[in-house]
PDB file of C-alpha atoms in Angstrom:
ATOM      1  CA  MET A   3      10.693  13.193  -9.700  1.00  0.00           C
ATOM      2  CA  SER A   4      11.543   9.689 -10.772  1.00  0.00           C
ATOM      3  CA  PRO A   5      15.246   9.122 -10.501  1.00  0.00           C
ATOM      4  CA  LEU A   6      15.061   7.785 -14.327  1.00  0.00           C
ATOM      5  CA  ASN A   7      12.633  10.988 -15.486  1.00  0.00           C
ATOM      6  CA  PRO A   8      13.689  13.901 -14.657  1.00  0.00           C
ATOM      7  CA  GLN A   9      10.396  15.167 -15.083  1.00  0.00           C
ATOM      8  CA  PRO A  10       8.056  15.522 -12.030  1.00  0.00           C
ATOM      9  CA  MET A  11       5.073  13.439 -12.022  1.00  0.00           C
ATOM     10  CA  SER A  12       1.330  14.749 -12.179  1.00  0.00           C
ATOM     11  CA  GLY A  13      -0.423  14.102  -8.721  1.00  0.00           C
ATOM     12  CA  GLU A  14      -2.582  11.329 -10.474  1.00  0.00           C
ATOM     13  CA  GLU A  15       1.129   9.488 -12.042  1.00  0.00           C
ATOM     14  CA  ALA A  16       2.290  10.063  -8.125  1.00  0.00           C
ATOM     15  CA  HIS A  17      -0.264   8.179  -6.829  1.00  0.00           C
ATOM     16  CA  ARG A  18      -0.274   5.205  -9.451  1.00  0.00           C
ATOM     17  CA  HIS A  19       3.444   5.013  -8.653  1.00  0.00           C
ATOM     18  CA  GLN A  20       3.026   4.522  -5.281  1.00  0.00           C
ATOM     19  CA  ARG A  21       0.208   2.614  -4.942  1.00  0.00           C
ATOM     20  CA  SER A  22       2.121  -0.340  -7.855  1.00  0.00           C
ATOM     21  CA  HIS A  23       4.874   0.164  -5.172  1.00  0.00           C
ATOM     22  CA  LEU A  24       2.781  -0.663  -2.403  1.00  0.00           C
ATOM     23  CA  ARG A  25       1.414  -3.914  -4.189  1.00  0.00           C
ATOM     24  CA  GLU A  26       4.801  -5.273  -5.151  1.00  0.00           C
ATOM     25  CA  LYS A  27       5.421  -5.302  -1.142  1.00  0.00           C
ATOM     26  CA  LYS A  28       3.454  -7.670  -0.301  1.00  0.00           C
ATOM     27  CA  ALA A  29       4.310 -10.440   1.876  1.00  0.00           C
ATOM     28  CA  PRO A  30       3.426 -13.948   1.523  1.00  0.00           C
ATOM     29  CA  VAL A  31       1.570 -15.139   4.203  1.00  0.00           C
ATOM     30  CA  GLU A  32       2.967 -17.641   6.554  1.00  0.00           C
ATOM     31  CA  VAL A  33       1.306 -20.381   8.386  1.00  0.00           C
ATOM     32  CA  LYS A  34       2.393 -20.755  11.608  1.00  0.00           C
ATOM     33  CA  ASN A  35       2.429 -23.856  14.409  1.00  0.00           C
ATOM     34  CA  ILE A  36      -0.723 -23.791  16.136  1.00  0.00           C
ATOM     35  CA  ASN A  37       1.037 -23.203  19.847  1.00  0.00           C
ATOM     36  CA  PRO A  38       3.474 -20.169  18.555  1.00  0.00           C
ATOM     37  CA  ARG A  39       6.023 -18.818  21.313  1.00  0.00           C
ATOM     38  CA  PRO A  40       5.441 -15.163  22.340  1.00  0.00           C
ATOM     39  CA  ASP A  41       8.148 -13.793  20.068  1.00  0.00           C
ATOM     40  CA  ASP A  42       6.456 -15.700  16.946  1.00  0.00           C
ATOM     41  CA  ILE A  43       2.899 -13.979  18.225  1.00  0.00           C
ATOM     42  CA  ASN A  44       4.617 -10.569  18.277  1.00  0.00           C
ATOM     43  CA  GLU A  45       6.120 -11.326  14.615  1.00  0.00           C
ATOM     44  CA  CYS A  46       2.947 -12.367  13.123  1.00  0.00           C
ATOM     45  CA  ALA A  47       1.325  -8.859  14.803  1.00  0.00           C
ATOM     46  CA  ASP A  48       3.810  -6.620  13.760  1.00  0.00           C
ATOM     47  CA  ALA A  49       3.095  -8.828  10.063  1.00  0.00           C
ATOM     48  CA  PHE A  50      -0.055  -8.253  10.440  1.00  0.00           C
ATOM     49  CA  ILE A  51       0.041  -3.848  11.248  1.00  0.00           C
ATOM     50  CA  LYS A  52       2.163  -3.257   8.781  1.00  0.00           C
ATOM     51  CA  ARG A  53       0.259  -5.346   5.924  1.00  0.00           C
ATOM     52  CA  PHE A  54      -3.145  -3.411   7.548  1.00  0.00           C
ATOM     53  CA  ARG A  55      -1.543  -0.190   7.271  1.00  0.00           C
ATOM     54  CA  GLN A  56      -0.386  -1.018   3.346  1.00  0.00           C
ATOM     55  CA  GLN A  57      -3.803  -1.708   2.414  1.00  0.00           C
ATOM     56  CA  LEU A  58      -5.154   1.333   4.065  1.00  0.00           C
ATOM     57  CA  GLN A  59      -2.646   3.443   2.155  1.00  0.00           C
ATOM     58  CA  ILE A  60      -3.423   1.597  -1.074  1.00  0.00           C
ATOM     59  CA  GLN A  61      -7.377   2.461  -0.430  1.00  0.00           C
ATOM     60  CA  ARG A  62      -6.509   6.158   0.441  1.00  0.00           C
ATOM     61  CA  LEU A  63      -4.820   6.707  -2.495  1.00  0.00           C
ATOM     62  CA  GLU A  64      -7.183   4.860  -4.511  1.00  0.00           C
ATOM     63  CA  SER A  65      -9.450   6.966  -3.150  1.00  0.00           C
ATOM     64  CA  ILE A  66      -7.925  10.231  -4.300  1.00  0.00           C
ATOM     65  CA  GLU A  67      -7.332   8.840  -7.217  1.00  0.00           C
ATOM     66  CA  ASN A  68     -11.039   8.183  -7.987  1.00  0.00           C
ATOM     67  CA  TYR A  69     -12.112  11.861  -6.367  1.00  0.00           C
ATOM     68  CA  GLU A  70      -9.412  13.216  -9.197  1.00  0.00           C
ATOM     69  CA  GLN A  71     -10.841  11.173 -11.981  1.00  0.00           C
ATOM     70  CA  MET A  72     -14.205  13.145 -10.982  1.00  0.00           C
ATOM     71  CA  LEU A  73     -13.042  15.810 -10.957  1.00  0.00           C
ATOM     72  CA  ALA A  74     -11.628  15.580 -14.216  1.00  0.00           C
ATOM     73  CA  ARG A  75     -15.119  14.522 -15.867  1.00  0.00           C
ATOM     74  CA  GLY A  76     -16.749  17.751 -14.040  1.00  0.00           C
ATOM     75  CA  LEU A  77     -18.995  16.013 -11.988  1.00  0.00           C
TER      76      LEU A  77
END
């Protein structure tokens, strides 16, 4: 259910909404100095892991959406 729309969303609508929400959260890539401190390395690693997980979730949602579309076509 959306706060603006009291009607529940279909599975496909929910997937699209979640995928678009995840895409909006992409952080810009920052270039750090050549000899980063250990704290900088940890921050970079955390940011990389977060982006990687977001990408995996987007791919998963797209796969589910493609599967649902295939079922709707009757294949």
